[in-house]
C-alpha cells in the first residue's frame, strides 16, 4: 500500500509517498480501508520537526494523519468481529498518530476498535473525515472547562475547525459564546451559533467565564478571563501560568469511539457542520501540505486515496 510519511523534517517537500506492507490488525484492532483522511496543522508540525526528540527524530519514519473515514477491511482473525465491528462497516475513527510510523494518510490504517464509530449517514466520507480530531478536541475541551448553561465562553480562532466545532457544541449546551475571529469571518461564526462576535482589540479584560484558546494567543487571551475563571489551550504543556485564580491548562485529545459516536449523531442531526476546504489525491500530499502552509484555509483539506 501507499503511505505519506517523513523521514527528514522540513518544508512540504519533506513529505514522501512510500510503498509498504498492508498492516495486519492485532487483538482489539481493526483495519480500515481509507476513503478520506484529513490534513491537520499537527501534521504540518510533525513534518517540520516540532516534536523531534519527543516522539523520535530525523532518520526515523513518522506517519502522518489522525482522522480517517472508510470501511472496515479486516479484524483480528482470532477474535472475529472485534468489539462489534465487521468487515464492510462504514466508519470514522481517530488514530493518535504521534510517534507512529504510519498514520491515516495511507491506503489502509490500523486503529484500536474502541476508537471507532459508525460513519454519519448525512455526510460523505470526505466530510466525515473532518470530524474525529477536531470535534473530539472541542468536545473534550468543553468537558474540561465544565461550563454551565448561561455562562460566557470566549472562543479564539472561532472560524477554524476546532474553534468552529467548539462554538457549535457550546451553543448547543446553552452556553453563551463570543467568537473571536477576523472581521471577514463574522457571518460564518454567527452561523455556527456564536451569540457575540469580537475582534481582539474589542474584548474587555475579565469579560468571560472561560476562554478556549484555539488560536493559541496565550497570555493575551488569559487577560479576558474573569478572576477565578478558566483558560484552556490546545497545545499541551504550553498553557500560560495561572493568574488571578484562573485555572489554566490545555486539552490533549484522546481517541474515544463512544464519544465520537455522539458527535456523529450531532452531525446527522445538523448540530455540527463538517467543512471541507479542498481535496487532494494521496499522491499529491506535498501539494496539500503546501496549500495548508499558505494559510487562509476555511474548513479542512482532505486527502483521498
JSON list of N, CA, C and O in Angstrom, two decimals, residues 5-6 12 41 65 79 99 102 104 152 159 161 190 201 207 209 223 261 275:
[
{"chain": "A", "resi": 5, "resn": "UNK", "atom": "N", "xyz": [4.65, 9.80, 4.57]},
{"chain": "A", "resi": 5, "resn": "UNK", "atom": "CA", "xyz": [5.50, 9.80, 5.77]},
{"chain": "A", "resi": 5, "resn": "UNK", "atom": "C", "xyz": [6.57, 10.88, 5.62]},
{"chain": "A", "resi": 5, "resn": "UNK", "atom": "O", "xyz": [6.75, 11.45, 4.54]},
{"chain": "A", "resi": 6, "resn": "UNK", "atom": "N", "xyz": [7.28, 11.13, 6.70]},
{"chain": "A", "resi": 6, "resn": "UNK", "atom": "CA", "xyz": [8.50, 11.94, 6.64]},
{"chain": "A", "resi": 6, "resn": "UNK", "atom": "C", "xyz": [9.61, 11.18, 7.36]},
{"chain": "A", "resi": 6, "resn": "UNK", "atom": "O", "xyz": [9.37, 10.52, 8.37]},
{"chain": "A", "resi": 12, "resn": "UNK", "atom": "N", "xyz": [7.06, 21.38, 2.96]},
{"chain": "A", "resi": 12, "resn": "UNK", "atom": "CA", "xyz": [6.17, 20.36, 2.39]},
{"chain": "A", "resi": 12, "resn": "UNK", "atom": "C", "xyz": [6.86, 19.31, 1.55]},
{"chain": "A", "resi": 12, "resn": "UNK", "atom": "O", "xyz": [6.41, 18.14, 1.52]},
{"chain": "A", "resi": 41, "resn": "UNK", "atom": "N", "xyz": [-3.23, 20.86, 11.05]},
{"chain": "A", "resi": 41, "resn": "UNK", "atom": "CA", "xyz": [-2.00, 21.58, 11.40]},
{"chain": "A", "resi": 41, "resn": "UNK", "atom": "C", "xyz": [-0.98, 20.72, 12.14]},
{"chain": "A", "resi": 41, "resn": "UNK", "atom": "O", "xyz": [0.22, 20.91, 11.97]},
{"chain": "A", "resi": 65, "resn": "UNK", "atom": "N", "xyz": [-1.24, 11.90, 9.61]},
{"chain": "A", "resi": 65, "resn": "UNK", "atom": "CA", "xyz": [-2.68, 11.70, 9.55]},
{"chain": "A", "resi": 65, "resn": "UNK", "atom": "C", "xyz": [-3.26, 11.10, 10.81]},
{"chain": "A", "resi": 65, "resn": "UNK", "atom": "O", "xyz": [-2.77, 10.10, 11.32]},
{"chain": "A", "resi": 79, "resn": "UNK", "atom": "N", "xyz": [-10.29, -13.19, 16.85]},
{"chain": "A", "resi": 79, "resn": "UNK", "atom": "CA", "xyz": [-11.42, -12.66, 17.60]},
{"chain": "A", "resi": 79, "resn": "UNK", "atom": "C", "xyz": [-12.68, -12.52, 16.77]},
{"chain": "A", "resi": 79, "resn": "UNK", "atom": "O", "xyz": [-13.74, -12.21, 17.31]},
{"chain": "A", "resi": 99, "resn": "UNK", "atom": "N", "xyz": [4.21, 9.87, 16.99]},
{"chain": "A", "resi": 99, "resn": "UNK", "atom": "CA", "xyz": [5.24, 8.87, 17.17]},
{"chain": "A", "resi": 99, "resn": "UNK", "atom": "C", "xyz": [5.03, 7.59, 16.39]},
{"chain": "A", "resi": 99, "resn": "UNK", "atom": "O", "xyz": [5.89, 6.71, 16.41]},
{"chain": "A", "resi": 102, "resn": "UNK", "atom": "N", "xyz": [3.23, 4.93, 10.86]},
{"chain": "A", "resi": 102, "resn": "UNK", "atom": "CA", "xyz": [2.21, 5.06, 9.83]},
{"chain": "A", "resi": 102, "resn": "UNK", "atom": "C", "xyz": [1.00, 5.76, 10.42]},
{"chain": "A", "resi": 102, "resn": "UNK", "atom": "O", "xyz": [0.59, 5.47, 11.55]},
{"chain": "A", "resi": 104, "resn": "UNK", "atom": "N", "xyz": [-2.94, 7.91, 9.14]},
{"chain": "A", "resi": 104, "resn": "UNK", "atom": "CA", "xyz": [-4.12, 7.67, 8.33]},
{"chain": "A", "resi": 104, "resn": "UNK", "atom": "C", "xyz": [-3.95, 8.15, 6.89]},
{"chain": "A", "resi": 104, "resn": "UNK", "atom": "O", "xyz": [-4.81, 7.88, 6.05]},
{"chain": "A", "resi": 152, "resn": "UNK", "atom": "N", "xyz": [-20.53, 32.39, 30.15]},
{"chain": "A", "resi": 152, "resn": "UNK", "atom": "CA", "xyz": [-19.94, 33.05, 28.99]},
{"chain": "A", "resi": 152, "resn": "UNK", "atom": "C", "xyz": [-18.62, 32.39, 28.60]},
{"chain": "A", "resi": 152, "resn": "UNK", "atom": "O", "xyz": [-17.70, 32.30, 29.42]},
{"chain": "A", "resi": 159, "resn": "UNK", "atom": "N", "xyz": [-13.28, 30.64, 13.75]},
{"chain": "A", "resi": 159, "resn": "UNK", "atom": "CA", "xyz": [-13.57, 30.25, 12.37]},
{"chain": "A", "resi": 159, "resn": "UNK", "atom": "C", "xyz": [-12.80, 29.01, 11.94]},
{"chain": "A", "resi": 159, "resn": "UNK", "atom": "O", "xyz": [-13.04, 28.46, 10.87]},
{"chain": "A", "resi": 161, "resn": "UNK", "atom": "N", "xyz": [-11.29, 24.95, 12.52]},
{"chain": "A", "resi": 161, "resn": "UNK", "atom": "CA", "xyz": [-12.00, 23.69, 12.66]},
{"chain": "A", "resi": 161, "resn": "UNK", "atom": "C", "xyz": [-12.33, 23.37, 14.12]},
{"chain": "A", "resi": 161, "resn": "UNK", "atom": "O", "xyz": [-13.48, 23.09, 14.46]},
{"chain": "A", "resi": 190, "resn": "UNK", "atom": "N", "xyz": [-21.15, 33.48, 13.32]},
{"chain": "A", "resi": 190, "resn": "UNK", "atom": "CA", "xyz": [-22.53, 33.68, 13.80]},
{"chain": "A", "resi": 190, "resn": "UNK", "atom": "C", "xyz": [-23.43, 32.55, 13.29]},
{"chain": "A", "resi": 190, "resn": "UNK", "atom": "O", "xyz": [-24.33, 32.09, 14.00]},
{"chain": "A", "resi": 201, "resn": "UNK", "atom": "N", "xyz": [-9.11, 43.52, 19.69]},
{"chain": "A", "resi": 201, "resn": "UNK", "atom": "CA", "xyz": [-8.99, 44.82, 20.35]},
{"chain": "A", "resi": 201, "resn": "UNK", "atom": "C", "xyz": [-10.30, 45.29, 20.95]},
{"chain": "A", "resi": 201, "resn": "UNK", "atom": "O", "xyz": [-10.37, 46.39, 21.53]},
{"chain": "A", "resi": 207, "resn": "UNK", "atom": "N", "xyz": [-13.92, 39.60, 30.92]},
{"chain": "A", "resi": 207, "resn": "UNK", "atom": "CA", "xyz": [-15.31, 39.60, 30.48]},
{"chain": "A", "resi": 207, "resn": "UNK", "atom": "C", "xyz": [-15.90, 38.20, 30.27]},
{"chain": "A", "resi": 207, "resn": "UNK", "atom": "O", "xyz": [-17.10, 38.07, 30.08]},
{"chain": "A", "resi": 209, "resn": "UNK", "atom": "N", "xyz": [-16.31, 33.97, 31.41]},
{"chain": "A", "resi": 209, "resn": "UNK", "atom": "CA", "xyz": [-16.13, 32.95, 32.45]},
{"chain": "A", "resi": 209, "resn": "UNK", "atom": "C", "xyz": [-14.99, 32.00, 32.09]},
{"chain": "A", "resi": 209, "resn": "UNK", "atom": "O", "xyz": [-14.33, 31.47, 32.98]},
{"chain": "A", "resi": 223, "resn": "UNK", "atom": "N", "xyz": [-6.01, 37.25, 29.73]},
{"chain": "A", "resi": 223, "resn": "UNK", "atom": "CA", "xyz": [-6.49, 38.50, 30.31]},
{"chain": "A", "resi": 223, "resn": "UNK", "atom": "C", "xyz": [-8.00, 38.67, 30.17]},
{"chain": "A", "resi": 223, "resn": "UNK", "atom": "O", "xyz": [-8.61, 39.44, 30.90]},
{"chain": "A", "resi": 261, "resn": "UNK", "atom": "N", "xyz": [-19.11, 8.65, 18.47]},
{"chain": "A", "resi": 261, "resn": "UNK", "atom": "CA", "xyz": [-20.45, 8.27, 18.00]},
{"chain": "A", "resi": 261, "resn": "UNK", "atom": "C", "xyz": [-21.47, 9.34, 18.36]},
{"chain": "A", "resi": 261, "resn": "UNK", "atom": "O", "xyz": [-22.39, 9.63, 17.58]},
{"chain": "A", "resi": 275, "resn": "UNK", "atom": "N", "xyz": [-16.88, 20.96, 7.51]},
{"chain": "A", "resi": 275, "resn": "UNK", "atom": "CA", "xyz": [-16.46, 21.93, 6.49]},
{"chain": "A", "resi": 275, "resn": "UNK", "atom": "C", "xyz": [-15.20, 21.45, 5.78]},
{"chain": "A", "resi": 275, "resn": "UNK", "atom": "O", "xyz": [-14.17, 21.21, 6.41]}
]
